[in-house]
mmCIF file with all atom_site columns, C-alpha atoms in Angstrom:
data_model
loop_
_atom_site.group_PDB
_atom_site.id
_atom_site.type_symbol
_atom_site.label_atom_id
_atom_site.label_alt_id
_atom_site.label_comp_id
_atom_site.label_asym_id
_atom_site.label_entity_id
_atom_site.label_seq_id
_atom_site.pdbx_PDB_ins_code
_atom_site.Cartn_x
_atom_site.Cartn_y
_atom_site.Cartn_z
_atom_site.occupancy
_atom_site.B_iso_or_equiv
_atom_site.pdbx_formal_charge
_atom_site.auth_seq_id
_atom_site.auth_comp_id
_atom_site.auth_asym_id
_atom_site.auth_atom_id
_atom_site.pdbx_PDB_model_num
ATOM 1   C CA . MET S 1 1   ? -65.444 148.813 -30.992  1.00 43.00 ? 1357 MET S CA 1
ATOM 2   C CA . ALA S 1 2   ? -62.484 148.443 -33.331  1.00 49.00 ? 1358 ALA S CA 1
ATOM 3   C CA . ALA S 1 3   ? -62.743 149.265 -37.003  1.00 50.00 ? 1359 ALA S CA 1
ATOM 4   C CA . PRO S 1 4   ? -62.940 146.268 -39.358  1.00 51.00 ? 1360 PRO S CA 1
ATOM 5   C CA . GLY S 1 5   ? -59.520 145.110 -40.455  1.00 49.00 ? 1361 GLY S CA 1
ATOM 6   C CA . ALA S 1 6   ? -57.806 147.064 -37.680  1.00 52.00 ? 1362 ALA S CA 1
ATOM 7   C CA . GLY S 1 7   ? -55.473 144.179 -36.964  1.00 52.00 ? 1363 GLY S CA 1
ATOM 8   C CA . GLU S 1 8   ? -57.164 141.968 -34.437  1.00 52.00 ? 1364 GLU S CA 1
ATOM 9   C CA . PRO S 1 9   ? -55.040 139.573 -32.381  1.00 54.00 ? 1365 PRO S CA 1
ATOM 10  C CA . LEU S 1 10  ? -54.150 136.299 -34.025  1.00 54.00 ? 1366 LEU S CA 1
ATOM 11  C CA . GLY S 1 11  ? -56.006 134.260 -31.456  1.00 54.00 ? 1367 GLY S CA 1
ATOM 12  C CA . ALA S 1 12  ? -59.308 136.105 -32.002  1.00 53.00 ? 1368 ALA S CA 1
ATOM 13  C CA . LYS S 1 13  ? -62.142 133.955 -33.261  1.00 56.00 ? 1369 LYS S CA 1
ATOM 14  C CA . ASN S 1 14  ? -63.302 135.626 -36.463  1.00 54.00 ? 1370 ASN S CA 1
ATOM 15  C CA . GLU S 1 15  ? -64.700 134.306 -39.698  1.00 65.00 ? 1371 GLU S CA 1
ATOM 16  C CA . LYS S 1 16  ? -62.251 136.382 -41.712  1.00 70.00 ? 1372 LYS S CA 1
ATOM 17  C CA . ALA S 1 17  ? -58.488 136.039 -41.676  1.00 69.00 ? 1373 ALA S CA 1
ATOM 18  C CA . PRO S 1 18  ? -56.647 138.813 -39.797  1.00 76.00 ? 1374 PRO S CA 1
ATOM 19  C CA . PHE S 1 19  ? -55.070 141.564 -41.885  1.00 77.00 ? 1375 PHE S CA 1
ATOM 20  C CA . ALA S 1 20  ? -51.564 142.885 -41.525  1.00 76.00 ? 1376 ALA S CA 1
ATOM 21  C CA . GLN S 1 21  ? -51.275 146.094 -39.574  1.00 76.00 ? 1377 GLN S CA 1
ATOM 22  C CA . ARG S 1 22  ? -49.672 149.114 -41.167  1.00 77.00 ? 1378 ARG S CA 1
ATOM 23  C CA . ILE S 1 23  ? -46.487 150.055 -39.339  1.00 74.00 ? 1379 ILE S CA 1
ATOM 24  C CA . ASP S 1 24  ? -45.462 153.662 -38.760  1.00 75.00 ? 1380 ASP S CA 1
ATOM 25  C CA . LEU S 1 25  ? -41.667 153.652 -38.864  1.00 72.00 ? 1381 LEU S CA 1
ATOM 26  C CA . THR S 1 26  ? -41.440 157.058 -37.183  1.00 72.00 ? 1382 THR S CA 1
ATOM 27  C CA . ARG S 1 27  ? -43.167 155.844 -34.002  1.00 75.00 ? 1383 ARG S CA 1
ATOM 28  C CA . GLU S 1 28  ? -42.085 152.238 -33.738  1.00 77.00 ? 1384 GLU S CA 1
ATOM 29  C CA . LYS S 1 29  ? -38.508 151.113 -33.398  1.00 83.00 ? 1385 LYS S CA 1
ATOM 30  C CA . LEU S 1 30  ? -37.895 148.026 -35.517  1.00 82.00 ? 1386 LEU S CA 1
ATOM 31  C CA . THR S 1 31  ? -34.966 145.695 -35.263  1.00 86.00 ? 1387 THR S CA 1
ATOM 32  C CA . PRO S 1 32  ? -32.609 145.344 -38.223  1.00 88.00 ? 1388 PRO S CA 1
ATOM 33  C CA . ALA S 1 33  ? -33.956 141.815 -38.763  1.00 91.00 ? 1389 ALA S CA 1
ATOM 34  C CA . GLN S 1 34  ? -37.510 143.165 -39.042  1.00 87.00 ? 1390 GLN S CA 1
ATOM 35  C CA . LEU S 1 35  ? -36.400 145.882 -41.474  1.00 86.00 ? 1391 LEU S CA 1
ATOM 36  C CA . HIS S 1 36  ? -34.556 143.277 -43.542  1.00 92.00 ? 1392 HIS S CA 1
ATOM 37  C CA . PHE S 1 37  ? -37.652 141.052 -43.621  1.00 91.00 ? 1393 PHE S CA 1
ATOM 38  C CA . MET S 1 38  ? -39.806 144.016 -44.689  1.00 88.00 ? 1394 MET S CA 1
ATOM 39  C CA . ARG S 1 39  ? -37.400 144.759 -47.550  1.00 91.00 ? 1395 ARG S CA 1
ATOM 40  C CA . GLN S 1 40  ? -37.485 141.107 -48.630  1.00 94.00 ? 1396 GLN S CA 1
ATOM 41  C CA . VAL S 1 41  ? -41.294 141.113 -48.680  1.00 92.00 ? 1397 VAL S CA 1
ATOM 42  C CA . GLN S 1 42  ? -41.392 144.376 -50.629  1.00 91.00 ? 1398 GLN S CA 1
ATOM 43  C CA . LEU S 1 43  ? -38.896 142.983 -53.157  1.00 93.00 ? 1399 LEU S CA 1
ATOM 44  C CA . ALA S 1 44  ? -40.935 139.798 -53.551  1.00 92.00 ? 1400 ALA S CA 1
ATOM 45  C CA . GLN S 1 45  ? -44.116 141.808 -54.153  1.00 91.00 ? 1401 GLN S CA 1
ATOM 46  C CA . TRP S 1 46  ? -42.312 144.027 -56.670  1.00 91.00 ? 1402 TRP S CA 1
ATOM 47  C CA . GLN S 1 47  ? -40.928 141.024 -58.564  1.00 91.00 ? 1403 GLN S CA 1
ATOM 48  C CA . LYS S 1 48  ? -44.368 139.395 -58.564  1.00 89.00 ? 1404 LYS S CA 1
ATOM 49  C CA . THR S 1 49  ? -45.943 142.372 -60.357  1.00 91.00 ? 1405 THR S CA 1
ATOM 50  C CA . LEU S 1 50  ? -42.945 143.124 -62.595  1.00 92.00 ? 1406 LEU S CA 1
ATOM 51  C CA . SER S 1 51  ? -44.004 140.906 -65.507  1.00 89.00 ? 1407 SER S CA 1
ATOM 52  C CA . GLN S 1 52  ? -47.561 142.280 -65.468  1.00 91.00 ? 1408 GLN S CA 1
ATOM 53  C CA . ARG S 1 53  ? -46.289 145.837 -65.429  1.00 93.00 ? 1409 ARG S CA 1
ATOM 54  C CA . ARG S 1 54  ? -43.800 145.142 -68.222  1.00 94.00 ? 1410 ARG S CA 1
ATOM 55  C CA . THR S 1 55  ? -46.528 143.577 -70.382  1.00 94.00 ? 1411 THR S CA 1
ATOM 56  C CA . ARG S 1 56  ? -48.860 146.515 -69.793  1.00 95.00 ? 1412 ARG S CA 1
ATOM 57  C CA . ASN S 1 57  ? -46.094 148.995 -70.621  1.00 97.00 ? 1413 ASN S CA 1
ATOM 58  C CA . ILE S 1 58  ? -45.293 147.172 -73.872  1.00 97.00 ? 1414 ILE S CA 1
ATOM 59  C CA . VAL S 1 59  ? -48.957 147.028 -74.888  1.00 97.00 ? 1415 VAL S CA 1
ATOM 60  C CA . THR S 1 60  ? -49.411 150.720 -74.060  1.00 98.00 ? 1416 THR S CA 1
ATOM 61  C CA . GLY S 1 61  ? -46.285 151.656 -76.022  1.00 97.00 ? 1417 GLY S CA 1
ATOM 62  C CA . LEU S 1 62  ? -47.387 149.638 -79.039  1.00 98.00 ? 1418 LEU S CA 1
ATOM 63  C CA . GLY S 1 63  ? -50.848 151.192 -78.862  1.00 98.00 ? 1419 GLY S CA 1
ATOM 64  C CA . ILE S 1 64  ? -49.475 154.727 -78.753  1.00 98.00 ? 1420 ILE S CA 1
ATOM 65  C CA . GLY S 1 65  ? -47.028 153.935 -81.567  1.00 98.00 ? 1421 GLY S CA 1
ATOM 66  C CA . ALA S 1 66  ? -49.814 152.492 -83.717  1.00 98.00 ? 1422 ALA S CA 1
ATOM 67  C CA . LEU S 1 67  ? -51.927 155.591 -83.108  1.00 98.00 ? 1423 LEU S CA 1
ATOM 68  C CA . VAL S 1 68  ? -49.062 157.886 -84.101  1.00 98.00 ? 1424 VAL S CA 1
ATOM 69  C CA . LEU S 1 69  ? -48.390 155.885 -87.271  1.00 97.00 ? 1425 LEU S CA 1
ATOM 70  C CA . ALA S 1 70  ? -52.095 155.897 -88.137  1.00 97.00 ? 1426 ALA S CA 1
ATOM 71  C CA . ILE S 1 71  ? -52.300 159.687 -87.784  1.00 97.00 ? 1427 ILE S CA 1
ATOM 72  C CA . TYR S 1 72  ? -49.096 160.111 -89.787  1.00 95.00 ? 1428 TYR S CA 1
ATOM 73  C CA . GLY S 1 73  ? -50.357 157.790 -92.557  1.00 94.00 ? 1429 GLY S CA 1
ATOM 74  C CA . TYR S 1 74  ? -53.771 159.438 -92.676  1.00 92.00 ? 1430 TYR S CA 1
ATOM 75  C CA . THR S 1 75  ? -52.138 162.858 -92.965  1.00 89.00 ? 1431 THR S CA 1
ATOM 76  C CA . PHE S 1 76  ? -50.079 161.762 -95.955  1.00 88.00 ? 1432 PHE S CA 1
ATOM 77  C CA . TYR S 1 77  ? -53.108 160.093 -97.526  1.00 86.00 ? 1433 TYR S CA 1
ATOM 78  C CA . SER S 1 78  ? -55.344 163.135 -97.099  1.00 82.00 ? 1434 SER S CA 1
ATOM 79  C CA . VAL S 1 79  ? -52.691 165.529 -98.416  1.00 79.00 ? 1435 VAL S CA 1
ATOM 80  C CA . SER S 1 80  ? -52.201 163.357 -101.497 1.00 76.00 ? 1436 SER S CA 1
ATOM 81  C CA . GLN S 1 81  ? -55.956 163.458 -102.135 1.00 68.00 ? 1437 GLN S CA 1
ATOM 82  C CA . GLU S 1 82  ? -56.140 167.247 -102.142 1.00 68.00 ? 1438 GLU S CA 1
ATOM 83  C CA . HIS S 1 83  ? -56.502 168.550 -105.676 1.00 70.00 ? 1439 HIS S CA 1
ATOM 84  C CA . PHE S 1 84  ? -57.027 172.218 -104.949 1.00 67.00 ? 1440 PHE S CA 1
ATOM 85  C CA . LEU S 1 85  ? -53.384 172.993 -105.724 1.00 71.00 ? 1441 LEU S CA 1
ATOM 86  C CA . ASP S 1 86  ? -53.747 171.288 -109.111 1.00 75.00 ? 1442 ASP S CA 1
ATOM 87  C CA . GLU S 1 87  ? -56.833 173.404 -109.817 1.00 78.00 ? 1443 GLU S CA 1
ATOM 88  C CA . LEU S 1 88  ? -54.962 176.564 -108.843 1.00 79.00 ? 1444 LEU S CA 1
ATOM 89  C CA . GLU S 1 89  ? -52.104 175.645 -111.170 1.00 83.00 ? 1445 GLU S CA 1
ATOM 90  C CA . ASP S 1 90  ? -54.565 175.037 -114.025 1.00 83.00 ? 1446 ASP S CA 1
ATOM 91  C CA . GLU S 1 91  ? -56.195 178.434 -113.403 1.00 86.00 ? 1447 GLU S CA 1
ATOM 92  C CA . ALA S 1 92  ? -52.777 180.105 -113.278 1.00 87.00 ? 1448 ALA S CA 1
ATOM 93  C CA . LYS S 1 93  ? -51.794 178.510 -116.620 1.00 88.00 ? 1449 LYS S CA 1
ATOM 94  C CA . ALA S 1 94  ? -55.068 179.626 -118.193 1.00 89.00 ? 1450 ALA S CA 1
ATOM 95  C CA . ALA S 1 95  ? -54.563 183.166 -116.854 1.00 90.00 ? 1451 ALA S CA 1
ATOM 96  C CA . ARG S 1 96  ? -51.004 183.251 -118.252 1.00 89.00 ? 1452 ARG S CA 1
ATOM 97  C CA . ALA S 1 97  ? -52.267 182.009 -121.606 1.00 88.00 ? 1453 ALA S CA 1
ATOM 98  C CA . ARG S 1 98  ? -54.982 184.713 -121.676 1.00 89.00 ? 1454 ARG S CA 1
ATOM 99  C CA . ALA S 1 99  ? -52.461 187.394 -120.721 1.00 88.00 ? 1455 ALA S CA 1
ATOM 100 C CA . LEU S 1 100 ? -50.060 186.174 -123.379 1.00 84.00 ? 1456 LEU S CA 1
ATOM 101 C CA . ALA S 1 101 ? -52.882 186.107 -125.963 1.00 84.00 ? 1457 ALA S CA 1
ATOM 102 C CA . ARG S 1 102 ? -53.877 189.691 -125.075 1.00 84.00 ? 1458 ARG S CA 1
ATOM 103 C CA . ALA S 1 103 ? -50.304 190.886 -125.231 1.00 81.00 ? 1459 ALA S CA 1
ATOM 104 C CA . SER S 1 104 ? -49.685 189.329 -128.640 1.00 80.00 ? 1460 SER S CA 1
ATOM 105 C CA . GLY S 1 105 ? -53.249 190.022 -129.859 1.00 67.00 ? 1461 GLY S CA 1
ATOM 106 C CA . PRO S 1 106 ? -54.567 192.580 -132.401 1.00 60.00 ? 1462 PRO S CA 1
#
């Protein structure tokens, strides 16, 4: 018994339409006309999916770009919100003032 979709003859009575058989180019000798037809079919299939692929690539690129910009913006925002350096500067000024007061003191 043949496997389903194994390329039954065209005249076979079946409820499903016959599927194209996969051709092994190393075993079967094809005429130049057959090779040309195969290339035409492949080109037509490629052109048919080209617009879908281009749209998906653009959407993916925009998504990745938006993610990068979001991370970049968040980094700048979070760094601007950090006040620990300001606190360190205030402590350093107070320490300098105390040292200066001790040095000029009694």
